[in-house]
Structures are given as C-alpha cells and as structure tokens.
PDB file of C-alpha atoms and ligand atoms in Angstrom:
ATOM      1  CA  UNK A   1     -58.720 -38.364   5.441  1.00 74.00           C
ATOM      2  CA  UNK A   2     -55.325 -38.449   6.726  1.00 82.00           C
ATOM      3  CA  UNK A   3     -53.773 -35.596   9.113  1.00 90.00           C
ATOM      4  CA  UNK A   4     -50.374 -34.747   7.976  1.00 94.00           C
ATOM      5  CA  UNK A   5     -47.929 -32.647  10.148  1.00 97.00           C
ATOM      6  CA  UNK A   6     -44.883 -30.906   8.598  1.00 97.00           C
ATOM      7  CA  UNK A   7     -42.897 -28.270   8.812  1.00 98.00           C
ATOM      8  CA  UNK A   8     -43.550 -25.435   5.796  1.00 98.00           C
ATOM      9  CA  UNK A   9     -43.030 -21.811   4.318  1.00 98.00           C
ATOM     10  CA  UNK A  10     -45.511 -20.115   3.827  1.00 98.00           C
ATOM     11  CA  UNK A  11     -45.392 -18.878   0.152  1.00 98.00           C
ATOM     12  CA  UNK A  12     -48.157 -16.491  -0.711  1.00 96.00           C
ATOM     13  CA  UNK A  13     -51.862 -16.577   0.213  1.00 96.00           C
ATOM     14  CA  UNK A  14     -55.059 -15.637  -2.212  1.00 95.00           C
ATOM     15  CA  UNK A  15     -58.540 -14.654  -0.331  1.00 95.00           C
ATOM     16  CA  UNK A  16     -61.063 -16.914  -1.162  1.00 94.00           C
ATOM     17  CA  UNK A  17     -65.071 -16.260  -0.504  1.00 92.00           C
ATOM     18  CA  UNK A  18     -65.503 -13.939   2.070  1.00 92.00           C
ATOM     19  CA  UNK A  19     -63.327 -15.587   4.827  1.00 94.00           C
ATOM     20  CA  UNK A  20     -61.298 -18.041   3.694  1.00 95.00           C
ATOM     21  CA  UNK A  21     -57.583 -18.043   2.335  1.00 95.00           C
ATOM     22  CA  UNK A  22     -56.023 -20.704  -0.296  1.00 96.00           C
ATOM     23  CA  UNK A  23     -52.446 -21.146   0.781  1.00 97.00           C
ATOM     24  CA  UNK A  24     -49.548 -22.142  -1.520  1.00 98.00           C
ATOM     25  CA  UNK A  25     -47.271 -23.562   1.056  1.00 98.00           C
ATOM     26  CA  UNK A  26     -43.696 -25.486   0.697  1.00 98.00           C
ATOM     27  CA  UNK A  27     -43.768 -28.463   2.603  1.00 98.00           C
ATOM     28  CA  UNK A  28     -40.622 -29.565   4.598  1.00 98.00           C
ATOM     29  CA  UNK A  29     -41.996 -33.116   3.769  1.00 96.00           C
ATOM     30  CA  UNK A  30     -43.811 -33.526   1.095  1.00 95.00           C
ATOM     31  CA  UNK A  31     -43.072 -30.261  -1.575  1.00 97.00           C
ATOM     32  CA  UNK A  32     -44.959 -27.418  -2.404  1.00 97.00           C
ATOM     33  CA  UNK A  33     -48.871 -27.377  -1.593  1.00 96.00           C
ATOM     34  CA  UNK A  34     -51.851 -25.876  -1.800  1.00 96.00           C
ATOM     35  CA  UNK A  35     -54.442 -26.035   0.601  1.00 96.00           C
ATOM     36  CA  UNK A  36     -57.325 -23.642   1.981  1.00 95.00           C
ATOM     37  CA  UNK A  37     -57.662 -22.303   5.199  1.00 95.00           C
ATOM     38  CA  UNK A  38     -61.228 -21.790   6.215  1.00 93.00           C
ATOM     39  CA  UNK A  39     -61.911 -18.733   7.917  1.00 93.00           C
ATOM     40  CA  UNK A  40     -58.628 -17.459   7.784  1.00 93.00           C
ATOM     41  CA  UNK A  41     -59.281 -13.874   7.096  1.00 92.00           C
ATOM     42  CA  UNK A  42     -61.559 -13.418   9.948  1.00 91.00           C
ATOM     43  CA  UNK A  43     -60.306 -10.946  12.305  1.00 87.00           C
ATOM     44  CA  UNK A  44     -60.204 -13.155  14.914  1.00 87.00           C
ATOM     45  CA  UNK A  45     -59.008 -16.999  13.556  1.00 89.00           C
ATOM     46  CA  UNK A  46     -57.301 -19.966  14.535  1.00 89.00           C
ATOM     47  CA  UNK A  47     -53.951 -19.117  12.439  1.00 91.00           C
ATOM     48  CA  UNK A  48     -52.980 -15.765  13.607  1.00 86.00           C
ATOM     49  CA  UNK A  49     -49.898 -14.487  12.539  1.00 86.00           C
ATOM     50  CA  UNK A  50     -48.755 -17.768  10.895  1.00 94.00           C
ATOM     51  CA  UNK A  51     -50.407 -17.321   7.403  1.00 95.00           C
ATOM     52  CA  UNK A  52     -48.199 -14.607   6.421  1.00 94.00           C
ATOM     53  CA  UNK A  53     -45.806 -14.709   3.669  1.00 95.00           C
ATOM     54  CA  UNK A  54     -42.496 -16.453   4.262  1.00 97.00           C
ATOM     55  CA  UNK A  55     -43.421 -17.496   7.305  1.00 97.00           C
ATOM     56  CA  UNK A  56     -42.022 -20.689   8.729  1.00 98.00           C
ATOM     57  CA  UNK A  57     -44.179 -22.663  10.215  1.00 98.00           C
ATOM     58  CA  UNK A  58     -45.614 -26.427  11.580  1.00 98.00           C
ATOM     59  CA  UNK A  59     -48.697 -26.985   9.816  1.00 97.00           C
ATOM     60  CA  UNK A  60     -51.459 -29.531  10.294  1.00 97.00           C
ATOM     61  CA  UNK A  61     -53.645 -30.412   7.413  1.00 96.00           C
ATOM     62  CA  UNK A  62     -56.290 -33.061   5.658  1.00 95.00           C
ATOM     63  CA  UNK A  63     -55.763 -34.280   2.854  1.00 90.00           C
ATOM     64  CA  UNK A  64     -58.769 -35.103   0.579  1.00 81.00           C
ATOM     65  CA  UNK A  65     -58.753 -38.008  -1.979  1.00 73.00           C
ATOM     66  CA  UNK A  66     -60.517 -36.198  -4.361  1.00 72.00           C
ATOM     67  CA  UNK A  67     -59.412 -32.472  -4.040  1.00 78.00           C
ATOM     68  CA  UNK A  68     -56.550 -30.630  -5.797  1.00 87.00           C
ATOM     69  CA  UNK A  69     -56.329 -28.558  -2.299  1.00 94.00           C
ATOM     70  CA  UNK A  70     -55.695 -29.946   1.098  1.00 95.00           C
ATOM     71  CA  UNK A  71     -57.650 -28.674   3.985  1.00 95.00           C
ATOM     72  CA  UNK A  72     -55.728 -26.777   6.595  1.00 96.00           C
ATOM     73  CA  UNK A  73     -56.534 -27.336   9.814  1.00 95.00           C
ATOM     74  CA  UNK A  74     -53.593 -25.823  11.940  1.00 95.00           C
ATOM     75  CA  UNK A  75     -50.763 -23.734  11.754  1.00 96.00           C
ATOM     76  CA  UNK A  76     -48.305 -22.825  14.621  1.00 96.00           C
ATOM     77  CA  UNK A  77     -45.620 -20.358  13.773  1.00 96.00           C
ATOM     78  CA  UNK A  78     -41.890 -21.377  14.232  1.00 97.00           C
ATOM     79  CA  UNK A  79     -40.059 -18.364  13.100  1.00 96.00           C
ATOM     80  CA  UNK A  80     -41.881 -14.954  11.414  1.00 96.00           C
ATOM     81  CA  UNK A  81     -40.087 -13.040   8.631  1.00 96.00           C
ATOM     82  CA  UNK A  82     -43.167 -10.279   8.600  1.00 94.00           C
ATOM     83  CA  UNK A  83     -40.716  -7.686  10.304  1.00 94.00           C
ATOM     84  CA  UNK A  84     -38.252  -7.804   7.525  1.00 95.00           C
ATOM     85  CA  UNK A  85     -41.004  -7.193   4.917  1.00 95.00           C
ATOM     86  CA  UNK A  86     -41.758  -3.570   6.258  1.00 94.00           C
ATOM     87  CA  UNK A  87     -38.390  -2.738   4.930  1.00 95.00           C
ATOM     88  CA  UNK A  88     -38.490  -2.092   0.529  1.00 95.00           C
ATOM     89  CA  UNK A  89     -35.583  -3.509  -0.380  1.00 96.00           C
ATOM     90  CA  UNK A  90     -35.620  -6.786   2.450  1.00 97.00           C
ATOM     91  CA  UNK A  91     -39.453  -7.014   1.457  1.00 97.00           C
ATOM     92  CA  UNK A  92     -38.940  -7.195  -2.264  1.00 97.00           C
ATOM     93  CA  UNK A  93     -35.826  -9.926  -1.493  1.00 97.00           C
ATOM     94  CA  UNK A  94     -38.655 -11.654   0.578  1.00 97.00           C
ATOM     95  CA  UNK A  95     -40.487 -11.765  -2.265  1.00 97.00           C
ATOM     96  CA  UNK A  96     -38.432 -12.471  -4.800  1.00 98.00           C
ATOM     97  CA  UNK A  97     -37.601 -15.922  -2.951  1.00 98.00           C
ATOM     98  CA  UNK A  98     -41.240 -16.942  -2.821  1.00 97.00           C
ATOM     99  CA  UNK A  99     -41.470 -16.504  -6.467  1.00 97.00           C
ATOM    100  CA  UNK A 100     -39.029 -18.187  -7.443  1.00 98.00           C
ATOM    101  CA  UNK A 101     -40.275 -21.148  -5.504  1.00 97.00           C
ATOM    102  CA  UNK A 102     -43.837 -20.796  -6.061  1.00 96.00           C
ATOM    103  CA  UNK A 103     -42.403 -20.679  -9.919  1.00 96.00           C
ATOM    104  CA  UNK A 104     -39.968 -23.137  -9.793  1.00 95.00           C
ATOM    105  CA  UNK A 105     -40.751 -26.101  -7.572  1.00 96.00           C
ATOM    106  CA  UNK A 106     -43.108 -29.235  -9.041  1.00 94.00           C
ATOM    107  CA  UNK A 107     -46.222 -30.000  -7.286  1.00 94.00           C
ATOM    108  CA  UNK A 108     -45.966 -32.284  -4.171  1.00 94.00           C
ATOM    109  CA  UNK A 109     -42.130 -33.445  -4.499  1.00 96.00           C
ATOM    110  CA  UNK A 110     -39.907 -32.858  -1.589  1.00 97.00           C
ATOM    111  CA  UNK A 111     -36.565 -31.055  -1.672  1.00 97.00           C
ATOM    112  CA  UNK A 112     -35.127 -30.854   1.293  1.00 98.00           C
ATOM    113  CA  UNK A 113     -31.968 -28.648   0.072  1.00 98.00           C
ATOM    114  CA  UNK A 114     -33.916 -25.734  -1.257  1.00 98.00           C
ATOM    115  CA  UNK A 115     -35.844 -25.778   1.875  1.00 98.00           C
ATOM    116  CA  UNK A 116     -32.757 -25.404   3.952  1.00 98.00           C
ATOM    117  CA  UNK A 117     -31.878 -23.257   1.395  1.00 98.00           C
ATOM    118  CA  UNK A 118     -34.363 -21.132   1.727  1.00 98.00           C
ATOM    119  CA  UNK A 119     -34.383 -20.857   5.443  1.00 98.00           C
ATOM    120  CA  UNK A 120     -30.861 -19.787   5.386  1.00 98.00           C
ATOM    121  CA  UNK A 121     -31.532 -17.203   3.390  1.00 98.00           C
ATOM    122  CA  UNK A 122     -34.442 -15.841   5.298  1.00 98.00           C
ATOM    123  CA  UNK A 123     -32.316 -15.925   8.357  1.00 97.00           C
ATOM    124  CA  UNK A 124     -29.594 -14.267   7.075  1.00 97.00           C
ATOM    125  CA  UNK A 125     -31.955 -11.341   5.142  1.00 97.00           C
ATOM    126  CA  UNK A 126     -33.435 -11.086   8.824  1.00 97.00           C
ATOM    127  CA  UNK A 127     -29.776 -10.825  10.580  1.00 96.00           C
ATOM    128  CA  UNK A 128     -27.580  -8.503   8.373  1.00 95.00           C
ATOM    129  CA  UNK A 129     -30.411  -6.593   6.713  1.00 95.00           C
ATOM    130  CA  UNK A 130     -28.582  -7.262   3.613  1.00 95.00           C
ATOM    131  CA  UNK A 131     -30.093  -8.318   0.718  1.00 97.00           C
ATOM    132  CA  UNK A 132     -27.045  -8.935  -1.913  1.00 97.00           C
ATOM    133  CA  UNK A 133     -25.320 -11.805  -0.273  1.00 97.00           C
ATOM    134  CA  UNK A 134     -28.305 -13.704   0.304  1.00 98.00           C
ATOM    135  CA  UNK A 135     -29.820 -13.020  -2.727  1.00 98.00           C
ATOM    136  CA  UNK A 136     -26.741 -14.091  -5.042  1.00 98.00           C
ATOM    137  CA  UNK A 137     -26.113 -17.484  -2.909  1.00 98.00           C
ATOM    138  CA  UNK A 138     -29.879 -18.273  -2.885  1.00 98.00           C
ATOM    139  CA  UNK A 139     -30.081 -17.731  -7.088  1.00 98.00           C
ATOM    140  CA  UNK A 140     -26.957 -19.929  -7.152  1.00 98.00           C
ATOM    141  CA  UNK A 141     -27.831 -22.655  -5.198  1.00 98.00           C
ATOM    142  CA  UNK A 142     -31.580 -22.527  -6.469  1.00 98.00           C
ATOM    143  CA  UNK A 143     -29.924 -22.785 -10.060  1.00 97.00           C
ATOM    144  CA  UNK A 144     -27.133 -25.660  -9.147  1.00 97.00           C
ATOM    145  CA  UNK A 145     -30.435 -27.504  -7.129  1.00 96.00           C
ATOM    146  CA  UNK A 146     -32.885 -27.485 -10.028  1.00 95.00           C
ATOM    147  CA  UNK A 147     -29.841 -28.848 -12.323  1.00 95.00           C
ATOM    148  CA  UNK A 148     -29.658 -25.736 -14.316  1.00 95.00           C
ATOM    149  CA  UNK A 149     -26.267 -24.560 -13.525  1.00 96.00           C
ATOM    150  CA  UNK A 150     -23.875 -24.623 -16.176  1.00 95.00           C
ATOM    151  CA  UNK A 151     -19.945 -25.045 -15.599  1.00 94.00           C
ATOM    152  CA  UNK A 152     -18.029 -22.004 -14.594  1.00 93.00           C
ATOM    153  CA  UNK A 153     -14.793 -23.274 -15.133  1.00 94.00           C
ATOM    154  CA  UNK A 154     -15.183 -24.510 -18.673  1.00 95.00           C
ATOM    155  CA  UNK A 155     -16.219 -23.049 -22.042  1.00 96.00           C
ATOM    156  CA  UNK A 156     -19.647 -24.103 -23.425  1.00 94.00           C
ATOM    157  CA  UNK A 157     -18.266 -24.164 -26.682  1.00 94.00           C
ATOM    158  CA  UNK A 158     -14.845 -25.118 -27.490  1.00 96.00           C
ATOM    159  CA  UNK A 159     -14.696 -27.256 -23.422  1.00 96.00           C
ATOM    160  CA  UNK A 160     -11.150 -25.489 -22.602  1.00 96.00           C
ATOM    161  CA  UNK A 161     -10.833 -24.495 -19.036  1.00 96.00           C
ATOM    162  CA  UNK A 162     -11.431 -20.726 -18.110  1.00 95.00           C
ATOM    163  CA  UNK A 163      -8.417 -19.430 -16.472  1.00 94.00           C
ATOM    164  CA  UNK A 164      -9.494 -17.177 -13.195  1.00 92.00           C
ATOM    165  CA  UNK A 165      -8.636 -13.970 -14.544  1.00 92.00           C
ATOM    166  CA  UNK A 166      -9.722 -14.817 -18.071  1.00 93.00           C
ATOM    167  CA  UNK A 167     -12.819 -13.246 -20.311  1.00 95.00           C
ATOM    168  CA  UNK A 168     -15.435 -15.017 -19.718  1.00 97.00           C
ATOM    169  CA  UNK A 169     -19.347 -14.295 -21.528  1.00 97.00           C
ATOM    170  CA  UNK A 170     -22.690 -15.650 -20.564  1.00 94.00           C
ATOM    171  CA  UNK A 171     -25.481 -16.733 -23.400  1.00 87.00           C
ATOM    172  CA  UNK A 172     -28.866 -18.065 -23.284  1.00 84.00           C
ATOM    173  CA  UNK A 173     -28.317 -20.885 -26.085  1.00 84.00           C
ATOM    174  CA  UNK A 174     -26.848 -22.910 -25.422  1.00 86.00           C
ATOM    175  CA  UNK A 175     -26.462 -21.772 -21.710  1.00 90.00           C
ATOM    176  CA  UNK A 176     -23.630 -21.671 -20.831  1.00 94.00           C
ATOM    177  CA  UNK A 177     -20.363 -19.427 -20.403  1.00 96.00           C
ATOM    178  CA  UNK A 178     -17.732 -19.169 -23.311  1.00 96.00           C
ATOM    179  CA  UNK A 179     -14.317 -17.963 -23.382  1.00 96.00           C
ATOM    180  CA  UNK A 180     -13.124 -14.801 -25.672  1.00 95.00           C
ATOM    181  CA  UNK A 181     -12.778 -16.855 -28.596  1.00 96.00           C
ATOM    182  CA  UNK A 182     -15.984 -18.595 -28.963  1.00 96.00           C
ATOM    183  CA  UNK A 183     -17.937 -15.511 -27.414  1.00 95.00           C
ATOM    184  CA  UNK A 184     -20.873 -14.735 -29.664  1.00 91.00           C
ATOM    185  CA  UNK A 185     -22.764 -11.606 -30.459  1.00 90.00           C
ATOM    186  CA  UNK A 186     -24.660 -10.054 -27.364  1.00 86.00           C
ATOM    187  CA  UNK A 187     -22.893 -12.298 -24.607  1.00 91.00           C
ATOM    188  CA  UNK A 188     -22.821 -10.880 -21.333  1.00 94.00           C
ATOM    189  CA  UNK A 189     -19.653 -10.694 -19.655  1.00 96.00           C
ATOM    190  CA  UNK A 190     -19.895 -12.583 -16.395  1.00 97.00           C
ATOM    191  CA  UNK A 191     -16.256 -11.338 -14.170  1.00 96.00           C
ATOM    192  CA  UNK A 192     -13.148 -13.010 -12.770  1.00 96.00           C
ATOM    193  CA  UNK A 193     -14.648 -11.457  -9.517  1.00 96.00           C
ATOM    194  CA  UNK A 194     -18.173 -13.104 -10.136  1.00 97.00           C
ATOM    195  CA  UNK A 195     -16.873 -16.242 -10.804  1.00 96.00           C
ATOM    196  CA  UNK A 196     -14.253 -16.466  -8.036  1.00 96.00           C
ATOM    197  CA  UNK A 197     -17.514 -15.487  -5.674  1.00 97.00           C
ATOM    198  CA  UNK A 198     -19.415 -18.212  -7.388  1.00 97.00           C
ATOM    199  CA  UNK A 199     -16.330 -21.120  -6.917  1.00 96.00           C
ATOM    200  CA  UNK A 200     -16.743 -20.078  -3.368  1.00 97.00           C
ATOM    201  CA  UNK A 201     -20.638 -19.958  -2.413  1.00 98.00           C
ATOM    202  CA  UNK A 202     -20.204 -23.580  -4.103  1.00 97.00           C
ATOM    203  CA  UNK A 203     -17.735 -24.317  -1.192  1.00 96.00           C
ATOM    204  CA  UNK A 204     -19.035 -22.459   1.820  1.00 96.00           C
ATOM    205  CA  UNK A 205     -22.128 -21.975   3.482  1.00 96.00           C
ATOM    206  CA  UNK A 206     -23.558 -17.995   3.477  1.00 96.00           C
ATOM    207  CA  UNK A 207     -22.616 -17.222   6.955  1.00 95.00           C
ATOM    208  CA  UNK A 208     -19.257 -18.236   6.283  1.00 96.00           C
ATOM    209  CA  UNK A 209     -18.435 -15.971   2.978  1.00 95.00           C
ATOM    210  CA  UNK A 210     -15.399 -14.175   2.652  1.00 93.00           C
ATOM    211  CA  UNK A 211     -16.750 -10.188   3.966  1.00 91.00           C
ATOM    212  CA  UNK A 212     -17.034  -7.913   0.963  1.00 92.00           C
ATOM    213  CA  UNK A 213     -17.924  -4.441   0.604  1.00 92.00           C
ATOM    214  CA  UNK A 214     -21.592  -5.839  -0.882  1.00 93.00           C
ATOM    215  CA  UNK A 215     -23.614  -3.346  -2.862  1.00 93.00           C
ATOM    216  CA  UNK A 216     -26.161  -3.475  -6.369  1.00 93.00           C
ATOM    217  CA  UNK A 217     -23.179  -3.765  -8.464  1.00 94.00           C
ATOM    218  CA  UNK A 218     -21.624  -6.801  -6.624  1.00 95.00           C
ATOM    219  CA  UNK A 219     -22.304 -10.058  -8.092  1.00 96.00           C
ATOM    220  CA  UNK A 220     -25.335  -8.238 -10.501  1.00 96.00           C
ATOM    221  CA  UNK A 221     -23.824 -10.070 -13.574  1.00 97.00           C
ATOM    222  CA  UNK A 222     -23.973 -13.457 -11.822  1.00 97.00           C
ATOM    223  CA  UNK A 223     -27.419 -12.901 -10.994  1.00 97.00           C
ATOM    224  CA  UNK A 224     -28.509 -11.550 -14.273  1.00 96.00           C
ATOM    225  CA  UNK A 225     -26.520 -15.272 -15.372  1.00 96.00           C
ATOM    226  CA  UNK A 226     -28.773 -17.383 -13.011  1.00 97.00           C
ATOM    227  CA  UNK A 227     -31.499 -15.460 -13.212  1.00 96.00           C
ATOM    228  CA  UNK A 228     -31.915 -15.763 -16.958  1.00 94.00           C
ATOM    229  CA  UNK A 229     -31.191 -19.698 -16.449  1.00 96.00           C
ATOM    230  CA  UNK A 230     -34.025 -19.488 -13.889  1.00 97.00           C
ATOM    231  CA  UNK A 231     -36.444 -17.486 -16.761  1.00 96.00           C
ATOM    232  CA  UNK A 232     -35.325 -19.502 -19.316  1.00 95.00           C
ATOM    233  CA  UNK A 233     -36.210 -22.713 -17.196  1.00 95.00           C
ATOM    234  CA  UNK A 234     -40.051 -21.113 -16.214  1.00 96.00           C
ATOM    235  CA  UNK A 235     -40.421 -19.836 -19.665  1.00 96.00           C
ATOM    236  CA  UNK A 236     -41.491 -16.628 -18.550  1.00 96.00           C
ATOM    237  CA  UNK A 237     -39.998 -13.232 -16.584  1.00 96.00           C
ATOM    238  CA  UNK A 238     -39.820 -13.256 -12.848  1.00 96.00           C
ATOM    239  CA  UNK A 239     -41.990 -10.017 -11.720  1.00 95.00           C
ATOM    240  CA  UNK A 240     -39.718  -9.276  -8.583  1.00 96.00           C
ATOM    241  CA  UNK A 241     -36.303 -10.194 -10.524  1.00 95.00           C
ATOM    242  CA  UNK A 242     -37.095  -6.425 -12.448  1.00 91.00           C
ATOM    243  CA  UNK A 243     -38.220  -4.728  -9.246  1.00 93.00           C
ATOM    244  CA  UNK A 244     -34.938  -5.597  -7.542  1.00 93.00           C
ATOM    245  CA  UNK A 245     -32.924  -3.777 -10.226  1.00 86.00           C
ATOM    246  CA  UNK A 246     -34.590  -0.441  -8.939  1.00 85.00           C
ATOM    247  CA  UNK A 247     -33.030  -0.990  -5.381  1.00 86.00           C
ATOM    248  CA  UNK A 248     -29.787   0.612  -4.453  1.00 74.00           C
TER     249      UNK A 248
HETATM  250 ZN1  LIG B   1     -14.279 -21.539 -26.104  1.00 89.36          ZN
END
C-alpha cells in the first residue's frame, strides 16, 4: 500500500457509519479523489479543522489495490476558507465552486490549472468579500480549461468577426455566440460590456482586473453563457448555480 502526499481541496464530505467521513478531495497531484477518513467525526480526531469544505490542505493517504476509496491517514491544513462560509452569499460562492468541480472534473486525472484556479478564487472570495469577480473569472476559466469555451470574437454561424460594440446572442446548439443576422429564436444576448470583460479575464489574472462597480447584474449574462456550457457539458442543472440568482 503506497503512502501518497499531496496537496488537495477539500470538496465536500458524506458521514459514513457512526464515525467515519468519505471525502471527495481534489488532488494537487493526482485529480479528484475519494477516500475515507476513519473516525473523522469523532469529537476529538486526528483531522481537526482540515476536513472542512474548501479547505486547502496537505493530505497523506493509502492507497488500496483493490478499493474504489483511498484510506486517509493525515491531513494538515494549509489555508481554511470555513470563515468565509458563515457569510450567505461568500458561502453559497464557496459552494458553488466545489460543485462545479466535484461535477466537472474526471476521476484521478490531474489539472493543475483549475487547481490554481481554484485557489485564486478562494483567496480572492476570502480578501474582497466579493463574490461577482471571482465567480465570473472562475466560470470562465473553468469553461476555457475543460475545452468548452466557444469563440467570443466570431459568429458560430456565418464565422464573421463580432465587432466590440456589435449584437451579439448566446445559444445552446450549437454553442456558440452569433451575430444579429444569424441570431435564432430564444438567443440570449450576451453584451459588448460582457464580452470586453471576458477578452480581458482571458488576458489578466483576477487580482489584476480593471476595478468595476461589481454587482448581480455585472457580467450575469456571461455567466448564464458559461454556466449553461458548464450544464450542458454535466448533462444536468448545477443546484448552487439557481441559489446564486437569489443573492443581491
Ligand atoms: Zn453570423
């Protein structure tokens, strides 16, 4: 049984018996992971703190030949994102991210982008507070890293460029974004302004953004864009995706 070390976030735990937790974790090294933590939900246990959700962590584990899960042996925590998650709107934005990995990634394959990725975005929920920003560059970069991202600059349809302050609509099949003449019935519009922010979370790292006034309504068409590629991708609706639409 070989002891593997990596660094991991923690992405949502499930009790199991009376003491034990099975951890789906995402693995710096080797992907996302399941494993089970024996004892784990006694009061007093070997993990402390570093089982909760979205925490980052260095985890030492077994695993075993013959066993779907891995067998957790320690976990030491590096940085802990439970503070944020007593706040709604951070919590649910908290959430939302482990979803869409726990949705999203394959078993056991490494990707070392969306794991920066998603410490970036943890860190900068955790230092502004702000959940718009991080959200919108952590759906596009999700997208763009799972190869789901259509072009922004060109039509779907007709493959002419999309002038920056042209029309520009957003469909499911095939996915894509059209200009005004090959828009189809029930196309979204997806704005200039969304697609000039999108050109430049392409370019520049979140901390580095051009400041904007950020609120619900800024960037919500892009996301409801990559966030339908993401659905369409999973084949199903993500549960926190509709929950975030309640918060102002
Ligand atoms: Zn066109």
């Amino acid at each position: 049984m070989p002891r593997r070390e990596t660094e991991a976030i923690i992405l949502r735990t499930y009790p199991l018996k009376e003491a034990d937790k099975i951890v789906s974790f995402f693995s710096r090294a080797w992907g996302k992971t399941r494993g089970v933590a024996a004892g784990a939900r006694k009061l007093k246990n070997r993990f402390g703190a570093a089982l909760e959700p979205l925490s980052h962590v260095r985890l030492w584990y077994f695993e075993r030949e013959t066993r779907e899960l891995v067998s957790i042996d320690s976990a030491e925590l590096i940085r802990s994102y439970f503070d944020i998650q007593s706040d709604y709107a951070t919590g649910l934005a908290c959430a939302y991210i482990s979803e869409v990995c726990e949705q999203t990634l394959p078993e056991r394959e490494p990707n070392e982008h969306l794991f920066r990725l998603v410490v970036l975005a943890l860190e900068h929920l955790r230092q502004t507070g702000r959940i718009w920003p991080a959200l919108t560059y952590f759906d596009l970069w999700a997208v763009r890293l799972a190869g789901l991202l259509p072009s922004v600059e060109r039509c779907v349809a007709c493959g002419s460029a999309l002038a920056p302050d042209a029309e520009a609509y957003f469909q499911l099949y095939p996915a894509g974004l059209n200009c005004a003449r090959c828009r189809l019935d029930g196309a979204w519009e997806l704005s200039a302004e969304s697609r000039q922010m999108a050109r430049e979370m392409l370019r520049a790292s979140l901390p580095h953004l051009a400041p904007r006034a950020w609120s619900r309504e800024t960037g919500a068409d892009l996301r409801r864009f990559l966030g339908q590629r993401i659905e369409a991708h999973i084949e199903r609706k993500l549960v926190t995706r509709s929950a975030l639409e309640s918060v102002e």
